[in-house]
Short mmCIF file of C-alpha atoms in Angstrom, two decimals:
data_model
loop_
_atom_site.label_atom_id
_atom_site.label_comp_id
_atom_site.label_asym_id
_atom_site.label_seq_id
_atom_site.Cartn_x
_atom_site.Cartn_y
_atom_site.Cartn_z
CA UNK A 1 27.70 19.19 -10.61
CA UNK A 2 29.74 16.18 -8.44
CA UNK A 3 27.68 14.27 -6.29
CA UNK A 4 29.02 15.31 -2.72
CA UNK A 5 31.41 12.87 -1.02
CA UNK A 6 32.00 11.84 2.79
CA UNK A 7 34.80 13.85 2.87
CA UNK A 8 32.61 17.32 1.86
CA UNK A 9 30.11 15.88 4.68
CA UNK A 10 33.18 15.54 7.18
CA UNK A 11 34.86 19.19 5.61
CA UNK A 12 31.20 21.15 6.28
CA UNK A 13 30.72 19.73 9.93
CA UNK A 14 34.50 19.63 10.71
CA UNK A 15 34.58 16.18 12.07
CA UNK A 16 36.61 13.22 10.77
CA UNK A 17 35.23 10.58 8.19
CA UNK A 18 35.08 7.95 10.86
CA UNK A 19 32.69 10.37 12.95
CA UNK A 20 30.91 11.05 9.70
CA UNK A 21 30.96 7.40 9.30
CA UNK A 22 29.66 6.15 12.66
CA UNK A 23 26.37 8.81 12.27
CA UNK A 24 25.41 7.62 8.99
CA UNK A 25 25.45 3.75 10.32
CA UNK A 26 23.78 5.30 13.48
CA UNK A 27 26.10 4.23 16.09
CA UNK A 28 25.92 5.39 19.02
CA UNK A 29 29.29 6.33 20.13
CA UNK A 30 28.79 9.56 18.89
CA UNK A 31 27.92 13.21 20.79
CA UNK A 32 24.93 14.33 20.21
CA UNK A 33 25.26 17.58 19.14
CA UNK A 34 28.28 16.12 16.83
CA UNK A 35 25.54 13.98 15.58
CA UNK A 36 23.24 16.71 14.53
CA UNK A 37 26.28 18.86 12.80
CA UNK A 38 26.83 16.29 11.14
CA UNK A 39 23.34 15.87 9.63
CA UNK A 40 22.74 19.03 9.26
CA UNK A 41 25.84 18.95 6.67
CA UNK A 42 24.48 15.85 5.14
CA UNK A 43 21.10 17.59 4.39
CA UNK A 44 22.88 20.98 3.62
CA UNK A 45 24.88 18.94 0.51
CA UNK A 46 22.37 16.59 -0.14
CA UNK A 47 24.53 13.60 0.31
CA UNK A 48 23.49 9.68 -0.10
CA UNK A 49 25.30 7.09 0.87
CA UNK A 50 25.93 4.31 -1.37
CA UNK A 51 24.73 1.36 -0.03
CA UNK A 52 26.13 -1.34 -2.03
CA UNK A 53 29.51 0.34 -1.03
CA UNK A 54 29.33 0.44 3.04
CA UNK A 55 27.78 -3.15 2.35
CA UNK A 56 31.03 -4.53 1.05
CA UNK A 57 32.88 -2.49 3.81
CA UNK A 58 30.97 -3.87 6.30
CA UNK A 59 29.22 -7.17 7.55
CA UNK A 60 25.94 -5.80 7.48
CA UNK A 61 23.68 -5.14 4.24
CA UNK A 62 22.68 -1.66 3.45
CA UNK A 63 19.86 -2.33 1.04
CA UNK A 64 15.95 -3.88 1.57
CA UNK A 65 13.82 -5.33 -0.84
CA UNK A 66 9.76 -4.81 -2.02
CA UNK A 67 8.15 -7.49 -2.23
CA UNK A 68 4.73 -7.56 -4.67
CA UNK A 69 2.12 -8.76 -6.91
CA UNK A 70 -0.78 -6.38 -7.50
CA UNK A 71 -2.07 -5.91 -11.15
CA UNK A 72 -2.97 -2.19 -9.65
CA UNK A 73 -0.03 -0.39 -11.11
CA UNK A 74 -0.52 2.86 -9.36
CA UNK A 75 -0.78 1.09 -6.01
CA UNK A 76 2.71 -0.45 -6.95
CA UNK A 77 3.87 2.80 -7.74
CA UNK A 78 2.99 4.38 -4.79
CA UNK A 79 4.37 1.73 -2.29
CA UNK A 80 7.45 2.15 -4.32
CA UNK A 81 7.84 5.94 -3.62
CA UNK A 82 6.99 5.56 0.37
CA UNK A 83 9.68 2.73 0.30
CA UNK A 84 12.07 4.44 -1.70
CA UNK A 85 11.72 7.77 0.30
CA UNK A 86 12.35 6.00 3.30
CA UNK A 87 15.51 4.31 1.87
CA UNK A 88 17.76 7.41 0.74
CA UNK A 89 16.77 9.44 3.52
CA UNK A 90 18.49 6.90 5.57
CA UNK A 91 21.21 5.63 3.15
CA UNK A 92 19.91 2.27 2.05
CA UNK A 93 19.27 0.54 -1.33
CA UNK A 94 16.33 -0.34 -2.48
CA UNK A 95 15.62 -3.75 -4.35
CA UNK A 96 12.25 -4.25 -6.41
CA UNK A 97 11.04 -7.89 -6.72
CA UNK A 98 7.71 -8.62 -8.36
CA UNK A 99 6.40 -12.42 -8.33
CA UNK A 100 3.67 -14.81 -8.27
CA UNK A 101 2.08 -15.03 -5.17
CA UNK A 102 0.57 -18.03 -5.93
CA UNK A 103 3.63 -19.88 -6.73
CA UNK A 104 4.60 -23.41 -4.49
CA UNK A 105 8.41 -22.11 -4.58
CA UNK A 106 7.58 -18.37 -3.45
CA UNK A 107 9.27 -19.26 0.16
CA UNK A 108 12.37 -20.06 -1.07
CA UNK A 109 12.80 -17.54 -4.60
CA UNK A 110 12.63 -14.65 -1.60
CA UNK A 111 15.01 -16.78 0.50
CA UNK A 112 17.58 -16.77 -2.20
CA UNK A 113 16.67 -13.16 -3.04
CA UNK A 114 17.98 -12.22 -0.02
CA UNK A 115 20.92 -14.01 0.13
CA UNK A 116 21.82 -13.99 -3.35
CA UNK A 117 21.56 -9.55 -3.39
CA UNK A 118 22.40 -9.56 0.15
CA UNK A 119 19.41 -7.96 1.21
CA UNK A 120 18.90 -7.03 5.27
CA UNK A 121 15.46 -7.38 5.04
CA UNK A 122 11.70 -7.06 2.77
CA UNK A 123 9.12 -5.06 3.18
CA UNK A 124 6.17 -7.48 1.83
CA UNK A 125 3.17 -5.71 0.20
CA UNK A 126 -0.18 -8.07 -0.12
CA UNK A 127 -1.10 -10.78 -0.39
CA UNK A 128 2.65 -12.12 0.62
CA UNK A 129 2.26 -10.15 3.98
CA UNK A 130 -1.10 -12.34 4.70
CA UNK A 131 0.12 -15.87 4.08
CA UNK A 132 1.26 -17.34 7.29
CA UNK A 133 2.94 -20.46 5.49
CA UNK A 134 5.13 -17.74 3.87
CA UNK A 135 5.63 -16.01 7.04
CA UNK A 136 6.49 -18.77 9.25
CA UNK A 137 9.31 -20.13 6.33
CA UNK A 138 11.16 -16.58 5.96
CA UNK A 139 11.37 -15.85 9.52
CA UNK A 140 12.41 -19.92 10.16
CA UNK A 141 15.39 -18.72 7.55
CA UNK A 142 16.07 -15.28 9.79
CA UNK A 143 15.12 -13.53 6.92
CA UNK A 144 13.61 -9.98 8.42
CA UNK A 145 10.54 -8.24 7.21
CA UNK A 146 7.76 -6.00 7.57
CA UNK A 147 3.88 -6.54 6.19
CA UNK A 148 1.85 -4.20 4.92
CA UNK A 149 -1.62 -5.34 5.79
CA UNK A 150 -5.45 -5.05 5.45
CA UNK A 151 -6.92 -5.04 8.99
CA UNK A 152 -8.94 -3.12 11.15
CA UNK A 153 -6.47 -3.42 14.30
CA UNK A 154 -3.43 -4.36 14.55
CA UNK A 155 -2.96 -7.62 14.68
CA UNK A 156 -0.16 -8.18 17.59
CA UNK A 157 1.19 -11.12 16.05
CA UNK A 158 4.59 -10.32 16.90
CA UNK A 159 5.53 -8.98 13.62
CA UNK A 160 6.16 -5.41 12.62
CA UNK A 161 3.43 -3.99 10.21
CA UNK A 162 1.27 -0.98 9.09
CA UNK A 163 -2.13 -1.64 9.05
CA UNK A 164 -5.10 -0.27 6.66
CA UNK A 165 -8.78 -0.18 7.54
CA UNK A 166 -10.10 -1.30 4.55
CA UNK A 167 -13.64 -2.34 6.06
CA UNK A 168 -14.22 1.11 7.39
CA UNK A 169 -13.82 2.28 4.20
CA UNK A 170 -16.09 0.31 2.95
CA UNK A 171 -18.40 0.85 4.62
CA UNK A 172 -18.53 4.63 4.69
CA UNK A 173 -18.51 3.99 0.97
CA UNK A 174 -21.70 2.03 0.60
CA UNK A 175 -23.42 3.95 3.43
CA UNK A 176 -22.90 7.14 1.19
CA UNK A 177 -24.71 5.24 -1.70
CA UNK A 178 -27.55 4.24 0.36
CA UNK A 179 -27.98 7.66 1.88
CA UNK A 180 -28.56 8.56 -1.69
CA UNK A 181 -31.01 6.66 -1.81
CA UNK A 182 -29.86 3.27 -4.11
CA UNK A 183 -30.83 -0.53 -2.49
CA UNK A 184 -29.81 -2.15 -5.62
CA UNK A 185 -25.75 -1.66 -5.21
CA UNK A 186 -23.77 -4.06 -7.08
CA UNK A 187 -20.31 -4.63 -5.77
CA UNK A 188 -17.50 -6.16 -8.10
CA UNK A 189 -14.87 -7.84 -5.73
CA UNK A 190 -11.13 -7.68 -6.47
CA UNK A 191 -8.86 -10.56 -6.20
CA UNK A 192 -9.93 -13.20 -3.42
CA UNK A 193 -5.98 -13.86 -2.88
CA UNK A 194 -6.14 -10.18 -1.40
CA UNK A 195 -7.12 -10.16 2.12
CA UNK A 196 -8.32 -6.04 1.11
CA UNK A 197 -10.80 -7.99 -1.16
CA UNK A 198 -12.71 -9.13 2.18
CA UNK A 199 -11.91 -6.00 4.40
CA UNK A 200 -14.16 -4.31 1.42
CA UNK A 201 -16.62 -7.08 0.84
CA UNK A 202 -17.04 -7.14 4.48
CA UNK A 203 -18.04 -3.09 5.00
CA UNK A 204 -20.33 -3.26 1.61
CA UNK A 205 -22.08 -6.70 3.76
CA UNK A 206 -22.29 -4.76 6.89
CA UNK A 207 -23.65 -1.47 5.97
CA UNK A 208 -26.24 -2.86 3.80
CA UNK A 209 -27.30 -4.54 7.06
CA UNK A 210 -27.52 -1.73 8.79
CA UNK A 211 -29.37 -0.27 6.84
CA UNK A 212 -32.18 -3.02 6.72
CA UNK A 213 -31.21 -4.10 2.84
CA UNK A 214 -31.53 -7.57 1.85
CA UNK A 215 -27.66 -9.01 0.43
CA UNK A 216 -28.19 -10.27 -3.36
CA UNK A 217 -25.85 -12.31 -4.49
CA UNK A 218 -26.69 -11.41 -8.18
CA UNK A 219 -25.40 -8.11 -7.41
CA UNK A 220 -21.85 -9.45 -6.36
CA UNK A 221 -19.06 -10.63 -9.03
CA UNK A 222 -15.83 -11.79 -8.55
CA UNK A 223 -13.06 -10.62 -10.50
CA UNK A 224 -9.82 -9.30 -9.70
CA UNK A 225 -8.51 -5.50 -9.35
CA UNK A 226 -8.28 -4.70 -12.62
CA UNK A 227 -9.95 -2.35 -15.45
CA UNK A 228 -10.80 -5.45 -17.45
CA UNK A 229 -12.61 -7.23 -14.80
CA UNK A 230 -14.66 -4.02 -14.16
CA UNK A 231 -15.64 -3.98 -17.46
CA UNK A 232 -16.89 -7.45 -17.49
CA UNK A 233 -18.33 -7.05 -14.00
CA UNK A 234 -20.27 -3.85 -15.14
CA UNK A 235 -21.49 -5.47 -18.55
CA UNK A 236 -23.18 -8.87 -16.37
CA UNK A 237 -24.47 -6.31 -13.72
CA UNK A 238 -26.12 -4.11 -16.57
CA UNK A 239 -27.48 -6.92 -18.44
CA UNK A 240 -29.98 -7.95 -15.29
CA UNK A 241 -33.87 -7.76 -15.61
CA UNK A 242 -33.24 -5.29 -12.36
CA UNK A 243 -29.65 -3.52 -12.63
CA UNK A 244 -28.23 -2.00 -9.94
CA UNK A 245 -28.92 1.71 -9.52
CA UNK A 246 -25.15 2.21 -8.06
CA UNK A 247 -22.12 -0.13 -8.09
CA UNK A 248 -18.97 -0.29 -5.76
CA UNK A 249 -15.82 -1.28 -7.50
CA UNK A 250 -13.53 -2.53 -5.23
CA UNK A 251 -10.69 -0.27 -6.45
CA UNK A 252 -10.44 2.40 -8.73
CA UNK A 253 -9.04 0.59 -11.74
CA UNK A 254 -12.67 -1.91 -11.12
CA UNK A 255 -14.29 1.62 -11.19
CA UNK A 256 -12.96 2.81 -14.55
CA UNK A 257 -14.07 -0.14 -16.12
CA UNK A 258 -17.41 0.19 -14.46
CA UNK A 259 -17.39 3.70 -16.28
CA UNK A 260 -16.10 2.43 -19.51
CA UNK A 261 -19.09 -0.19 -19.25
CA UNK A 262 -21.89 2.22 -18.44
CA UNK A 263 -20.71 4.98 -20.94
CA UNK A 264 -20.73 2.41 -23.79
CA UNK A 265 -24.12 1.38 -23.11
CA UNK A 266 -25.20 4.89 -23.90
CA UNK A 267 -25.90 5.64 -19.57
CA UNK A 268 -25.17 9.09 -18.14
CA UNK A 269 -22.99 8.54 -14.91
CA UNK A 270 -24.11 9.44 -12.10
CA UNK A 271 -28.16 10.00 -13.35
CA UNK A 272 -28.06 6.90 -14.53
CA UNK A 273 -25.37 4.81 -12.69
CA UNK A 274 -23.52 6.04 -9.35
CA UNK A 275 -19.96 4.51 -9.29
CA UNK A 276 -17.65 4.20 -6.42
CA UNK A 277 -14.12 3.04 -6.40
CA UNK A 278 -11.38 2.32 -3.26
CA UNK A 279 -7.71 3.93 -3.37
CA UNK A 280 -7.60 7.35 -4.60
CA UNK A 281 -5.43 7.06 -7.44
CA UNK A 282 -4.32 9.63 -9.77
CA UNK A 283 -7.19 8.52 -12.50
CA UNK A 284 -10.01 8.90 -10.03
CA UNK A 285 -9.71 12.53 -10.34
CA UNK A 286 -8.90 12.69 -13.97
CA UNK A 287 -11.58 10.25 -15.52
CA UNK A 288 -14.95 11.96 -16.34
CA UNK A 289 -16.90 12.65 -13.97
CA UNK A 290 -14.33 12.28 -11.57
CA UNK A 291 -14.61 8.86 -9.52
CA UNK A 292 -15.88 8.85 -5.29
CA UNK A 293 -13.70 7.01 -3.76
CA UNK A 294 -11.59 5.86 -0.61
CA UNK A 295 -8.35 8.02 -0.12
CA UNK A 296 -5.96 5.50 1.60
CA UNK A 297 -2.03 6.78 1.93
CA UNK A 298 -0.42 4.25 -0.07
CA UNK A 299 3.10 6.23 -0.07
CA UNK A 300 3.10 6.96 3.53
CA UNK A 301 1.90 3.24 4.70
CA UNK A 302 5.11 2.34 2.50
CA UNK A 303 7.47 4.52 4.07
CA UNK A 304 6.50 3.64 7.50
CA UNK A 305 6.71 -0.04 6.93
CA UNK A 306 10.56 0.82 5.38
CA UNK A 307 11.59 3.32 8.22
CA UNK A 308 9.81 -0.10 11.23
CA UNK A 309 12.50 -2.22 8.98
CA UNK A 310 15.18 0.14 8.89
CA UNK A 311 14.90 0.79 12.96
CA UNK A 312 14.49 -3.35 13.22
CA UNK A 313 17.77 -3.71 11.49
CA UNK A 314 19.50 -0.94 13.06
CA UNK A 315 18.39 -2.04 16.62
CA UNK A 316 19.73 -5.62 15.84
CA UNK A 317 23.48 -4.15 14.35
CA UNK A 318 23.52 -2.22 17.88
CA UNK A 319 22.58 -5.74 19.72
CA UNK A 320 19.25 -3.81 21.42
CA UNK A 321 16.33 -5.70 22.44
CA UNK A 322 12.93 -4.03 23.23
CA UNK A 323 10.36 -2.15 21.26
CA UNK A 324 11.53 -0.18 18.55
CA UNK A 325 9.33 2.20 16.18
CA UNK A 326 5.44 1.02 16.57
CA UNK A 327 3.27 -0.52 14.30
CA UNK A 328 1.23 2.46 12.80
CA UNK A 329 -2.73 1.79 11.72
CA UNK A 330 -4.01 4.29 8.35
CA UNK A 331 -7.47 4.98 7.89
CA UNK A 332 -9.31 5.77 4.17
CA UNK A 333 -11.16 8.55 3.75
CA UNK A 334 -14.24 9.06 1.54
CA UNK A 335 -13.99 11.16 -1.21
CA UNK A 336 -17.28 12.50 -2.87
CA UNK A 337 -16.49 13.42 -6.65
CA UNK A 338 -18.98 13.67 -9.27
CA UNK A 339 -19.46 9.65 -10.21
CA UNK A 340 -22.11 9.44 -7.42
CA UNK A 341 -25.48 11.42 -7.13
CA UNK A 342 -29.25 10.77 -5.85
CA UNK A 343 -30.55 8.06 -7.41
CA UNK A 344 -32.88 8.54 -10.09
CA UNK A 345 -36.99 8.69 -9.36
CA UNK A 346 -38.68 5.54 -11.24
CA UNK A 347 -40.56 6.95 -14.25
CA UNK A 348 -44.34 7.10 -14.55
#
């Protein structure tokens, strides 16, 4: 089957292309109930603009970029698909743009990104959304953007963003282990670069104090948020005089490994070992036993941060000031699969 054209859109509402036209770059000379025959049509035939088409016919840009560098591939994934939903249901492009987060040239690479693929604007996953340096040089260049975030609250910076409550999470997460009973909870960190990395370090930290238990730092190991780094982790925290009775991976990739570790040392998970991971992804529930965990909406954070971009650009093509869409906090939830259980009563 033919994709359908403007001209099917304009047939189906019986309107003229330019009306068509003016609804789909959301002007507002239009009626409203012209408007909504109109979409109606365009969801009755499916229809998607092209954007690199009404970019060239126009002086404003019809695609926005994702900005990332996570090693977490299903976390990459899933910002993709929020990003990408938001994008064709509102007839933009979408441009995908790994890098290296650490790099001295990162400012300008996404300056010239934009310009170069005549982008209207990023959507920045972390850590680029946390580095103020970065921030301050892309909007000095009028580049646009929206940040995708670990934080409690938002942070009223100015910018747009969505906001995740990764401390919470955290902490719900370790106070689940406790209430099992386990004091000796190691915790494997992800990368420090990743302000997510403290959110969760912070919660672990603050519900053991809560909870009257003593922090020990031989229970904590850096790494970054990655199976192989769990692994590792997991081996050094199984090889102590006193091992943990539970560890906290900081996501669910850390978490496999963790598994990977314990199950090659001959230990039945959870009598022997509880393990808890952070995200939710589509492994947690598949690996045996299934992983506890933090359930955070990775798609829908994504697609809000596009459709607070989209309205920013739209409100700026119509020459409006004010508020737009607001920035929109997300909350993890804990998960309680079979990786966790009561710890284990000391023998003798």
């Amino acid at each position: 089957m033919r994709r359908p054209t403007i001209k099917d859109v304009a047939a189906r509402a019986a309107v003229s292309l330019k009306t068509v036209s003016r609804v789909i770059n959301d002007e507002p000379a239009v009626q409203e109930q012209t408007r909504e025959r109109v979409l109606q049509a365009v969801a009755d035939l499916g229809y998607q603009p092209d954007a690199s088409a009404r970019s060239l016919r126009s002086a404003q840009s019809y695609a926005i970029g994702v900005v990332y560098d996570n090693p977490n591939p299903y976390y990459i994934i899933g910002i993709q698909h929020g990003v990408l939903g938001a994008c064709r249901a509102r007839g933009y492009g979408l441009q995908i743009h790994p890098c290296d987060s650490s790099s001295p040239t990162l400012a300008q690479e996404l300056i010239e990104l934009v310009a170069h693929s005549r982008l209207a604007g990023l959507v920045l996953a972390p850590p680029m959304s946390e580095r103020a340096e970065l921030l301050a040089a892309l909007t000095s260049a009028g580049v646009r953007f929206v940040r995708i975030i670990s934080a409690a609250d938002d942070p009223k910076d100015g910018t747009d963003c969505v906001f995740l409550d990764d401390r919470d999470a955290a902490y719900d997460i370790t106070e689940h282990l406790v209430q099992l009973g386990h004091q000796r909870i190691g915790f494997l960190w992800g990368g420090k670069s990743h302000r997510s990395s403290w959110e969760r370090y912070r919660g672990y930290e603050s519900a053991l104090h809560d909870y009257g238990i003593a922090l020990d730092e031989s229970l904590i190991v850096e790494g970054d948020y990655s199976f192989d780094d769990g692994f590792r982790g997991a081996r050094k925290l199984l090889a102590l005089a006193q091992r943990p009775s539970a560890i906290f991976g900081s996501n669910d990739e850390i978490a496999a490994g963790v598994l990977a570790a314990a199950k090659s040392s001959g230990m039945h998970v959870p009598f022997d070992l509880s393990i808890a991971g952070f995200e939710d992804s589509p492994f947690s529930k598949q690996s045996w036993p299934p992983l506890t965990t933090a359930k955070q909406a990775t798609e829908d954070m994504a697609r809000h941060a596009a459709e607070l971009l989209i309205a920013q650009l739209r409100r700026e093509g119509r020459g409006e000031g004010g508020a737009g869409l607001a920035n929109r906090g997300f909350s993890p939830e804990l998960v309680v699969r079979g990786s966790t259980a009561p710890m284990k009563p000391a023998a003798g």
